[in-house]
Amino acid sequence: MRDIIGGYPYEVKKTGGKVIIKFFHKGENVKHPDAVKMTLELTLADIKKISKL
């Protein structure tokens, strides 16, 4: 089961010191619902930068 953030379904995986977030296409009648739209790889330094916002 995927969670939704900002209207987009996503999955999160932690590998080593990085957090990998995969965003998928939104909508109910998507032709390829498992196709990744965007992938973010965040280090701990990246997460600290974001958390300051």
Coordinates of C-alpha atoms in Angstrom, one line a residue:
M1 CA 0.0 0.0 0.0
R2 CA 1.4 3.4 -1.0
D3 CA 0.9 6.5 1.0
I4 CA 0.0 9.8 -0.6
I5 CA 1.8 13.1 -0.2
G6 CA 1.0 16.3 -2.2
G7 CA -1.5 14.3 -4.1
Y8 CA 1.1 11.8 -5.4
P9 CA 1.4 8.2 -4.3
Y10 CA 4.9 7.4 -3.0
E11 CA 7.1 4.7 -1.5
V12 CA 10.1 5.2 0.9
K13 CA 13.1 2.9 1.3
K14 CA 16.2 3.4 3.4
T15 CA 19.5 2.0 2.1
G16 CA 22.7 2.8 3.9
G17 CA 22.8 6.4 4.8
K18 CA 20.3 7.5 2.1
V19 CA 16.5 7.7 2.0
I20 CA 15.0 6.9 -1.4
I21 CA 11.6 8.3 -2.2
K22 CA 9.8 7.1 -5.3
F23 CA 6.8 9.1 -6.6
F24 CA 4.3 7.5 -8.9
H25 CA 1.7 9.0 -11.3
K26 CA -1.5 10.2 -9.6
G27 CA -5.0 9.4 -10.8
E28 CA -7.2 6.4 -10.8
N29 CA -7.1 5.4 -14.5
V30 CA -3.4 5.6 -15.1
K31 CA -2.1 3.4 -17.9
H32 CA 1.0 2.3 -16.0
P33 CA 0.4 2.9 -12.3
D34 CA 3.6 1.3 -11.2
A35 CA 5.8 3.5 -13.4
V36 CA 8.0 5.8 -11.3
K37 CA 7.5 9.4 -12.2
M38 CA 10.4 10.8 -10.0
T39 CA 13.0 9.4 -7.6
L40 CA 14.6 11.4 -4.8
E41 CA 17.7 10.2 -3.0
L42 CA 18.2 12.2 0.2
T43 CA 21.2 12.0 2.5
L44 CA 21.0 12.9 6.2
A45 CA 22.5 16.4 5.3
D46 CA 19.7 16.9 2.8
I47 CA 17.0 15.9 5.3
K48 CA 18.5 18.4 7.8
K49 CA 18.2 21.2 5.2
I50 CA 14.6 20.4 4.4
S51 CA 13.7 20.1 8.1
K52 CA 14.8 23.7 8.6
L53 CA 12.1 25.0 6.3

